[in-house]
């Protein structure tokens, strides 16, 4: 529901690359990295480029911190 609410599904899917990486690929890339969740929450809020190629992720400053954290925690649980 949060993915729809904040339009994440416009660029991301769970199991296939779209404009952005598949969420399962994000989970695999960062699996086991300590303290990665706060960094990814910051990336959701501020945007970024380079981790997955040259297509930038736009900033999402209007996503509440609690929603960003819930989304990141859910993504990192994917296998």
mmCIF file of N, CA and C in Angstrom:
data_model
loop_
_atom_site.group_PDB
_atom_site.id
_atom_site.type_symbol
_atom_site.label_atom_id
_atom_site.label_comp_id
_atom_site.label_asym_id
_atom_site.label_seq_id
_atom_site.Cartn_x
_atom_site.Cartn_y
_atom_site.Cartn_z
ATOM 1 N N UNK A 1 0.818 -1.201 0.000
ATOM 2 C CA UNK A 1 0.000 0.000 0.000
ATOM 3 C C UNK A 1 0.863 1.268 0.000
ATOM 4 N N UNK A 2 1.959 1.246 0.785
ATOM 5 C CA UNK A 2 2.844 2.419 0.820
ATOM 6 C C UNK A 2 3.504 2.646 -0.532
ATOM 7 N N UNK A 3 3.827 1.561 -1.233
ATOM 8 C CA UNK A 3 4.449 1.700 -2.558
ATOM 9 C C UNK A 3 3.507 2.425 -3.509
ATOM 10 N N UNK A 4 2.228 2.120 -3.416
ATOM 11 C CA UNK A 4 1.245 2.786 -4.269
ATOM 12 C C UNK A 4 1.032 4.219 -3.810
ATOM 13 N N UNK A 5 0.896 4.408 -2.512
ATOM 14 C CA UNK A 5 0.631 5.733 -1.941
ATOM 15 C C UNK A 5 1.695 6.741 -2.349
ATOM 16 N N UNK A 6 2.957 6.318 -2.349
ATOM 17 C CA UNK A 6 4.065 7.227 -2.633
ATOM 18 C C UNK A 6 4.609 7.079 -4.054
ATOM 19 N N UNK A 7 3.885 6.373 -4.910
ATOM 20 C CA UNK A 7 4.207 6.226 -6.341
ATOM 21 C C UNK A 7 5.524 5.508 -6.611
ATOM 22 N N UNK A 8 5.983 4.688 -5.684
ATOM 23 C CA UNK A 8 7.217 3.912 -5.895
ATOM 24 C C UNK A 8 7.067 2.971 -7.095
ATOM 25 N N UNK A 9 5.847 2.478 -7.286
ATOM 26 C CA UNK A 9 5.613 1.508 -8.353
ATOM 27 C C UNK A 9 5.698 2.121 -9.743
ATOM 28 N N UNK A 10 5.831 3.431 -9.817
ATOM 29 C CA UNK A 10 6.029 4.068 -11.125
ATOM 30 C C UNK A 10 7.399 3.717 -11.700
ATOM 31 N N UNK A 11 8.367 3.453 -10.827
ATOM 32 C CA UNK A 11 9.738 3.185 -11.279
ATOM 33 C C UNK A 11 10.293 1.838 -10.813
ATOM 34 N N UNK A 12 9.656 1.219 -9.836
ATOM 35 C CA UNK A 12 10.177 -0.027 -9.256
ATOM 36 C C UNK A 12 9.125 -1.123 -9.257
ATOM 37 N N UNK A 13 9.589 -2.369 -9.366
ATOM 38 C CA UNK A 13 8.759 -3.555 -9.192
ATOM 39 C C UNK A 13 9.480 -4.468 -8.211
ATOM 40 N N UNK A 14 8.777 -5.427 -7.698
ATOM 41 C CA UNK A 14 9.383 -6.320 -6.715
ATOM 42 C C UNK A 14 10.439 -7.202 -7.357
ATOM 43 N N UNK A 15 10.124 -7.771 -8.519
ATOM 44 C CA UNK A 15 11.013 -8.796 -9.062
ATOM 45 C C UNK A 15 11.511 -8.554 -10.485
ATOM 46 N N UNK A 16 11.339 -7.323 -10.990
ATOM 47 C CA UNK A 16 11.896 -7.029 -12.317
ATOM 48 C C UNK A 16 12.355 -5.569 -12.376
ATOM 49 N N UNK A 17 13.415 -5.346 -13.131
ATOM 50 C CA UNK A 17 13.929 -3.998 -13.319
ATOM 51 C C UNK A 17 12.953 -3.210 -14.170
ATOM 52 N N UNK A 18 12.725 -1.998 -13.758
ATOM 53 C CA UNK A 18 11.924 -1.081 -14.565
ATOM 54 C C UNK A 18 12.822 0.124 -14.828
ATOM 55 N N UNK A 19 12.387 1.304 -14.494
ATOM 56 C CA UNK A 19 13.265 2.477 -14.556
ATOM 57 C C UNK A 19 14.351 2.314 -13.499
ATOM 58 N N UNK A 20 13.937 1.875 -12.326
ATOM 59 C CA UNK A 20 14.857 1.604 -11.221
ATOM 60 C C UNK A 20 15.003 0.104 -11.021
ATOM 61 N N UNK A 21 15.880 -0.286 -10.117
ATOM 62 C CA UNK A 21 16.123 -1.713 -9.879
ATOM 63 C C UNK A 21 14.924 -2.401 -9.236
ATOM 64 N N UNK A 22 14.863 -3.715 -9.424
ATOM 65 C CA UNK A 22 13.866 -4.531 -8.736
ATOM 66 C C UNK A 22 14.168 -4.505 -7.244
ATOM 67 N N UNK A 23 13.139 -4.486 -6.451
ATOM 68 C CA UNK A 23 13.349 -4.464 -4.995
ATOM 69 C C UNK A 23 14.099 -5.699 -4.503
ATOM 70 N N UNK A 24 13.889 -6.855 -5.147
ATOM 71 C CA UNK A 24 14.641 -8.052 -4.751
ATOM 72 C C UNK A 24 16.136 -7.860 -5.017
ATOM 73 N N UNK A 25 16.478 -7.141 -6.086
ATOM 74 C CA UNK A 25 17.887 -6.866 -6.379
ATOM 75 C C UNK A 25 18.480 -5.905 -5.350
ATOM 76 N N UNK A 26 17.689 -4.940 -4.915
ATOM 77 C CA UNK A 26 18.139 -4.010 -3.879
ATOM 78 C C UNK A 26 18.425 -4.789 -2.600
ATOM 79 N N UNK A 27 17.500 -5.671 -2.225
ATOM 80 C CA UNK A 27 17.679 -6.472 -1.017
ATOM 81 C C UNK A 27 18.944 -7.325 -1.115
ATOM 82 N N UNK A 28 19.168 -7.945 -2.274
ATOM 83 C CA UNK A 28 20.349 -8.796 -2.458
ATOM 84 C C UNK A 28 21.636 -7.977 -2.382
ATOM 85 N N UNK A 29 21.638 -6.801 -2.982
ATOM 86 C CA UNK A 29 22.845 -5.964 -3.006
ATOM 87 C C UNK A 29 23.264 -5.545 -1.598
ATOM 88 N N UNK A 30 22.299 -5.232 -0.761
ATOM 89 C CA UNK A 30 22.612 -4.686 0.555
ATOM 90 C C UNK A 30 22.498 -5.699 1.690
ATOM 91 N N UNK A 31 22.152 -6.948 1.375
ATOM 92 C CA UNK A 31 21.993 -7.979 2.399
ATOM 93 C C UNK A 31 23.251 -8.094 3.248
ATOM 94 N N UNK A 32 23.060 -8.083 4.549
ATOM 95 C CA UNK A 32 24.167 -8.268 5.482
ATOM 96 C C UNK A 32 24.962 -7.013 5.800
ATOM 97 N N UNK A 33 24.675 -5.915 5.139
ATOM 98 C CA UNK A 33 25.406 -4.676 5.421
ATOM 99 C C UNK A 33 24.809 -4.006 6.663
ATOM 100 N N UNK A 34 25.657 -3.796 7.635
ATOM 101 C CA UNK A 34 25.200 -3.157 8.869
ATOM 102 C C UNK A 34 24.832 -1.706 8.601
ATOM 103 N N UNK A 35 23.834 -1.243 9.302
ATOM 104 C CA UNK A 35 23.431 0.164 9.275
ATOM 105 C C UNK A 35 23.077 0.675 7.879
ATOM 106 N N UNK A 36 22.634 -0.208 6.993
ATOM 107 C CA UNK A 36 22.288 0.241 5.638
ATOM 108 C C UNK A 36 20.904 0.885 5.591
ATOM 109 N N UNK A 37 19.995 0.457 6.450
ATOM 110 C CA UNK A 37 18.620 0.964 6.394
ATOM 111 C C UNK A 37 18.556 2.492 6.499
ATOM 112 N N UNK A 38 19.231 3.125 7.462
ATOM 113 C CA UNK A 38 19.162 4.594 7.520
ATOM 114 C C UNK A 38 19.726 5.269 6.265
ATOM 115 N N UNK A 39 20.735 4.678 5.658
ATOM 116 C CA UNK A 39 21.306 5.248 4.432
ATOM 117 C C UNK A 39 20.304 5.151 3.282
ATOM 118 N N UNK A 40 19.571 4.035 3.220
ATOM 119 C CA UNK A 40 18.583 3.886 2.162
ATOM 120 C C UNK A 40 17.370 4.784 2.400
ATOM 121 N N UNK A 41 17.004 4.975 3.652
ATOM 122 C CA UNK A 41 15.924 5.920 3.968
ATOM 123 C C UNK A 41 16.323 7.311 3.491
ATOM 124 N N UNK A 42 17.566 7.688 3.742
ATOM 125 C CA UNK A 42 18.058 8.994 3.289
ATOM 126 C C UNK A 42 18.015 9.085 1.766
ATOM 127 N N UNK A 43 18.365 7.985 1.085
ATOM 128 C CA UNK A 43 18.330 7.976 -0.378
ATOM 129 C C UNK A 43 16.901 8.132 -0.887
ATOM 130 N N UNK A 44 15.941 7.503 -0.225
ATOM 131 C CA UNK A 44 14.540 7.681 -0.599
ATOM 132 C C UNK A 44 14.173 9.157 -0.505
ATOM 133 N N UNK A 45 14.568 9.797 0.586
ATOM 134 C CA UNK A 45 14.195 11.181 0.840
ATOM 135 C C UNK A 45 14.940 12.170 -0.066
ATOM 136 N N UNK A 46 16.250 11.952 -0.267
ATOM 137 C CA UNK A 46 17.085 12.917 -0.984
ATOM 138 C C UNK A 46 17.339 12.554 -2.445
ATOM 139 N N UNK A 47 17.055 11.299 -2.824
ATOM 140 C CA UNK A 47 17.350 10.860 -4.176
ATOM 141 C C UNK A 47 18.818 10.491 -4.318
ATOM 142 N N UNK A 48 19.215 10.144 -5.517
ATOM 143 C CA UNK A 48 20.611 9.780 -5.745
ATOM 144 C C UNK A 48 20.809 9.252 -7.150
ATOM 145 N N UNK A 49 22.062 9.023 -7.472
ATOM 146 C CA UNK A 49 22.424 8.476 -8.778
ATOM 147 C C UNK A 49 23.757 7.750 -8.642
ATOM 148 N N UNK A 50 23.937 6.711 -9.455
ATOM 149 C CA UNK A 50 25.223 6.032 -9.500
ATOM 150 C C UNK A 50 25.241 4.635 -8.920
ATOM 151 N N UNK A 51 24.426 4.349 -7.930
ATOM 152 C CA UNK A 51 24.449 3.022 -7.313
ATOM 153 C C UNK A 51 23.910 1.954 -8.265
ATOM 154 N N UNK A 52 23.022 2.356 -9.177
ATOM 155 C CA UNK A 52 22.381 1.423 -10.106
ATOM 156 C C UNK A 52 22.484 1.918 -11.543
ATOM 157 N N UNK A 53 23.460 2.724 -11.844
ATOM 158 C CA UNK A 53 23.603 3.273 -13.183
ATOM 159 C C UNK A 53 23.401 4.775 -13.158
ATOM 160 N N UNK A 54 23.172 5.335 -14.312
ATOM 161 C CA UNK A 54 23.111 6.794 -14.410
ATOM 162 C C UNK A 54 21.690 7.371 -14.408
ATOM 163 N N UNK A 55 20.682 6.529 -14.278
ATOM 164 C CA UNK A 55 19.313 7.045 -14.167
ATOM 165 C C UNK A 55 19.115 7.485 -12.718
ATOM 166 N N UNK A 56 18.870 8.763 -12.486
ATOM 167 C CA UNK A 56 18.751 9.241 -11.112
ATOM 168 C C UNK A 56 17.432 8.827 -10.466
ATOM 169 N N UNK A 57 17.511 8.620 -9.151
ATOM 170 C CA UNK A 57 16.298 8.460 -8.365
ATOM 171 C C UNK A 57 15.955 9.848 -7.858
ATOM 172 N N UNK A 58 14.776 10.350 -8.193
ATOM 173 C CA UNK A 58 14.436 11.699 -7.739
ATOM 174 C C UNK A 58 14.230 11.738 -6.231
ATOM 175 N N UNK A 59 14.429 12.894 -5.633
ATOM 176 C CA UNK A 59 14.173 13.013 -4.196
ATOM 177 C C UNK A 59 12.681 12.888 -3.906
ATOM 178 N N UNK A 60 12.393 12.364 -2.741
ATOM 179 C CA UNK A 60 11.018 12.189 -2.287
ATOM 180 C C UNK A 60 10.869 12.797 -0.897
ATOM 181 N N UNK A 61 11.058 14.115 -0.776
ATOM 182 C CA UNK A 61 11.073 14.742 0.547
ATOM 183 C C UNK A 61 9.719 14.709 1.252
ATOM 184 N N UNK A 62 8.639 14.472 0.509
ATOM 185 C CA UNK A 62 7.312 14.462 1.128
ATOM 186 C C UNK A 62 6.918 13.112 1.711
ATOM 187 N N UNK A 63 7.753 12.091 1.501
ATOM 188 C CA UNK A 63 7.483 10.793 2.109
ATOM 189 C C UNK A 63 7.849 10.894 3.597
ATOM 190 N N UNK A 64 6.894 10.659 4.478
ATOM 191 C CA UNK A 64 7.206 10.736 5.908
ATOM 192 C C UNK A 64 8.312 9.749 6.287
ATOM 193 N N UNK A 65 9.127 10.130 7.244
ATOM 194 C CA UNK A 65 10.237 9.274 7.677
ATOM 195 C C UNK A 65 9.756 7.876 8.051
ATOM 196 N N UNK A 66 8.643 7.794 8.764
ATOM 197 C CA UNK A 66 8.130 6.487 9.190
ATOM 198 C C UNK A 66 7.759 5.629 7.986
ATOM 199 N N UNK A 67 7.173 6.219 6.956
ATOM 200 C CA UNK A 67 6.829 5.471 5.748
ATOM 201 C C UNK A 67 8.084 5.034 5.003
ATOM 202 N N UNK A 68 9.064 5.914 4.887
ATOM 203 C CA UNK A 68 10.323 5.565 4.212
ATOM 204 C C UNK A 68 11.005 4.420 4.941
ATOM 205 N N UNK A 69 11.020 4.475 6.257
ATOM 206 C CA UNK A 69 11.649 3.404 7.051
ATOM 207 C C UNK A 69 10.892 2.095 6.860
ATOM 208 N N UNK A 70 9.568 2.136 6.879
ATOM 209 C CA UNK A 70 8.774 0.920 6.689
ATOM 210 C C UNK A 70 9.022 0.322 5.307
ATOM 211 N N UNK A 71 9.088 1.158 4.278
ATOM 212 C CA UNK A 71 9.360 0.679 2.923
ATOM 213 C C UNK A 71 10.740 0.035 2.829
ATOM 214 N N UNK A 72 11.746 0.713 3.360
ATOM 215 C CA UNK A 72 13.116 0.186 3.312
ATOM 216 C C UNK A 72 13.212 -1.118 4.092
ATOM 217 N N UNK A 73 12.628 -1.175 5.271
ATOM 218 C CA UNK A 73 12.670 -2.410 6.065
ATOM 219 C C UNK A 73 12.015 -3.563 5.306
ATOM 220 N N UNK A 74 10.901 -3.283 4.648
ATOM 221 C CA UNK A 74 10.216 -4.317 3.878
ATOM 222 C C UNK A 74 11.073 -4.766 2.693
ATOM 223 N N UNK A 75 11.654 -3.827 1.975
ATOM 224 C CA UNK A 75 12.495 -4.166 0.821
ATOM 225 C C UNK A 75 13.667 -5.042 1.262
ATOM 226 N N UNK A 76 14.308 -4.680 2.370
ATOM 227 C CA UNK A 76 15.479 -5.429 2.826
ATOM 228 C C UNK A 76 15.142 -6.838 3.291
ATOM 229 N N UNK A 77 13.867 -7.121 3.565
ATOM 230 C CA UNK A 77 13.442 -8.468 3.976
ATOM 231 C C UNK A 77 13.235 -9.400 2.782
ATOM 232 N N UNK A 78 13.127 -8.840 1.573
ATOM 233 C CA UNK A 78 12.843 -9.667 0.397
ATOM 234 C C UNK A 78 13.980 -10.636 0.100
ATOM 235 N N UNK A 79 13.626 -11.794 -0.402
ATOM 236 C CA UNK A 79 14.619 -12.805 -0.790
ATOM 237 C C UNK A 79 14.567 -12.998 -2.293
#
